[in-house]
Short mmCIF file of C-alpha atoms in Angstrom, two decimals:
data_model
loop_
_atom_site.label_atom_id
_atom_site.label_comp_id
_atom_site.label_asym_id
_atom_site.label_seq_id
_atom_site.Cartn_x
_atom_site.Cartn_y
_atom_site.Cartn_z
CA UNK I 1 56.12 10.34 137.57
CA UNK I 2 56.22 14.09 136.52
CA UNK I 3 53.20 16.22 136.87
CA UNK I 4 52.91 19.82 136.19
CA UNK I 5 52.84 22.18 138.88
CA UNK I 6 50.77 25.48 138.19
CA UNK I 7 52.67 28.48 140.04
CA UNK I 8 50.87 31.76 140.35
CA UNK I 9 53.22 34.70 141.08
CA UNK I 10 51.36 37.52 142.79
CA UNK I 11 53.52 40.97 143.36
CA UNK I 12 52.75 42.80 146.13
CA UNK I 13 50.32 45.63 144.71
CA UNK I 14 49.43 48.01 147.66
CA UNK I 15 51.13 48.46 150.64
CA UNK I 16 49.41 50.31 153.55
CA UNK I 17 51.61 51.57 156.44
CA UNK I 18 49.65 52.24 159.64
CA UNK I 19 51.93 54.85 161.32
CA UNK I 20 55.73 55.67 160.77
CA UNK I 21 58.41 57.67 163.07
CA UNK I 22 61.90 59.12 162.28
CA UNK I 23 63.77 58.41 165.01
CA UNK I 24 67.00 59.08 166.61
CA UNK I 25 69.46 56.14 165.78
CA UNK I 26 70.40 55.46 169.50
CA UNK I 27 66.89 55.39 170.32
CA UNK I 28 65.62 53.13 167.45
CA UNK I 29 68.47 50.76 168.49
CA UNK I 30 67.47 50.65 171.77
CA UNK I 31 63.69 50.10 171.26
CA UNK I 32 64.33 47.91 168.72
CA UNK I 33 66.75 45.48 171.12
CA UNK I 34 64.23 45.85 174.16
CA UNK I 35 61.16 44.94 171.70
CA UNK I 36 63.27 41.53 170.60
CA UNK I 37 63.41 42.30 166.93
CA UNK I 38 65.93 40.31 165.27
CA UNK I 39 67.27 42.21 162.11
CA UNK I 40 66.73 45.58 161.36
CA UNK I 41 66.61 46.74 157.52
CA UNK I 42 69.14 48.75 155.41
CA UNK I 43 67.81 50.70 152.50
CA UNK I 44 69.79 53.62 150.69
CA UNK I 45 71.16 55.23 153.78
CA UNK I 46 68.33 54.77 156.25
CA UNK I 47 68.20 52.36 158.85
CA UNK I 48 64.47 50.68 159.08
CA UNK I 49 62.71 48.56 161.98
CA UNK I 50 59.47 47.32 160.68
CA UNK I 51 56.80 46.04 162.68
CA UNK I 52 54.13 43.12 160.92
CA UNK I 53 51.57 41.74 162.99
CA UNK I 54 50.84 37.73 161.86
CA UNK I 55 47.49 38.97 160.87
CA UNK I 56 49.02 41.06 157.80
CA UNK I 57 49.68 38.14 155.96
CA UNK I 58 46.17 36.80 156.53
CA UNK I 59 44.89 40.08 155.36
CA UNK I 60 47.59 40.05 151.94
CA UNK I 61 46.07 37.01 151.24
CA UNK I 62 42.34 37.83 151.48
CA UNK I 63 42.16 41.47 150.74
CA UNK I 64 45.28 41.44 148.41
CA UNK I 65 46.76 44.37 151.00
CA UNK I 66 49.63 44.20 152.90
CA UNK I 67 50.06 46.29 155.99
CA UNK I 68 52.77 47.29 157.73
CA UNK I 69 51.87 48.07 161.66
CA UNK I 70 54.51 50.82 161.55
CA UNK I 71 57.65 52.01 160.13
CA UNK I 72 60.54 53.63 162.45
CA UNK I 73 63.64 55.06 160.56
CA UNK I 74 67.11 56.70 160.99
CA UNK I 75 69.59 58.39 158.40
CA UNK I 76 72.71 56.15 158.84
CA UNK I 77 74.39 56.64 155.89
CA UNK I 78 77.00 53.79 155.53
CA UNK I 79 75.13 49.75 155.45
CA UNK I 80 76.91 47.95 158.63
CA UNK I 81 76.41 43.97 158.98
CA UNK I 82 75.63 44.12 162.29
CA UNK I 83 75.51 46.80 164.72
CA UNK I 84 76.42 46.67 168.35
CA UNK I 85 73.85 48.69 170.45
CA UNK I 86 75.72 48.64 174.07
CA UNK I 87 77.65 45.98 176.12
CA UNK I 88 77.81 43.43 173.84
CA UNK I 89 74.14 43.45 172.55
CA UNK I 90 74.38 43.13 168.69
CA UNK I 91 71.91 43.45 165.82
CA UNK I 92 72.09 42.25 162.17
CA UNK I 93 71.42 44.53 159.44
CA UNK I 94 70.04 43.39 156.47
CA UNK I 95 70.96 45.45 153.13
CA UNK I 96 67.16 45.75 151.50
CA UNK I 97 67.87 48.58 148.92
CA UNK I 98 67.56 45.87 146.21
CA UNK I 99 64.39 44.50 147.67
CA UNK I 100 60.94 46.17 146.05
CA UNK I 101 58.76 46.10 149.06
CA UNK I 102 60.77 48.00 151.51
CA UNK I 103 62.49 50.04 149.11
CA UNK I 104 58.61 51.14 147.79
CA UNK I 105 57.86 51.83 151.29
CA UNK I 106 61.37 54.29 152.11
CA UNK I 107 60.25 56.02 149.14
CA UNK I 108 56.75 56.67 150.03
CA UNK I 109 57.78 57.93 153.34
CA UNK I 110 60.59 60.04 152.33
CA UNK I 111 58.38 61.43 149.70
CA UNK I 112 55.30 62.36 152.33
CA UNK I 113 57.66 63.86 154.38
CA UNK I 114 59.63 66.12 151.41
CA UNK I 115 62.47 64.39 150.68
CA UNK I 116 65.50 63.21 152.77
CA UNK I 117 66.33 64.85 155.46
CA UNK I 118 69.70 64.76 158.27
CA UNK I 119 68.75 62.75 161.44
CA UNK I 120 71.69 61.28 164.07
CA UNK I 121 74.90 60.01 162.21
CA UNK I 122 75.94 56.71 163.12
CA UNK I 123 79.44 57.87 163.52
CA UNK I 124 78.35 60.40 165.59
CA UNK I 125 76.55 58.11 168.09
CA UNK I 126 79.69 56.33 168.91
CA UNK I 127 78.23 53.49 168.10
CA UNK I 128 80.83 50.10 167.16
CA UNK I 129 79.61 48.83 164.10
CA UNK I 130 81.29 45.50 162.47
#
């Protein structure tokens, strides 16, 4: 029994971020363990935490919009698997620079704010990355 399944592909077309923060990396490390996010986002040298509320994806599906509650980013220039924040606490790091959506949304903010600019080195931090 084979019957044909219609699948409608529908791009993300507009992306609205609500606020956005560079950030120092110890500190976005830091919130981002105390605020139990579970991966934090890689794109082209800059280390992302991005918050969506539940509700976004409601909203992408009636309104077509997606938004992003807010953006916090660090310059970290070399991708690292997973990161180790302090005594033991770890966080993955996914490498996004091939994915559209965050990649569009790096660019957007890098471009509002004038291009890229030199926050905290990784290296610098002392923190052990694996």
């Amino acid at each position: 029994m084979t019957s044909e399944i219609e699948v409608e592909l529908r791009p993300v077309k507009r992306i609205v971020v609500l606020g956005f923060d560079e950030r120092d990396v110890r500190n976005l490390l830091y919130c981002a363990l105390t605020y139990g996010v579970n991966r934090l986002f890689w794109v082209d040298g800059y280390l992302m935490c991005v918050e969506v509320y539940e509700e976004s994806f409601k909203r992408e599906m009636d309104d077509g919009v997606f938004y992003v509650s807010h953006v916090c980013f660090a310059r970290f220039p070399e991708y690292r698997k997973v990161i180790e924040v302090e005594r033991g606490a770890q966080l993955p790091v996914v490498n996004a620079s091939d994915m559209s959506v965050l990649n569009a949304i790096m660019k957007a903010i890098l471009a509002m704010r004038g291009g890229r600019g030199e926050v905290a080195d990784s290296e610098e931090d002392g923190f052990e990355c694996s």
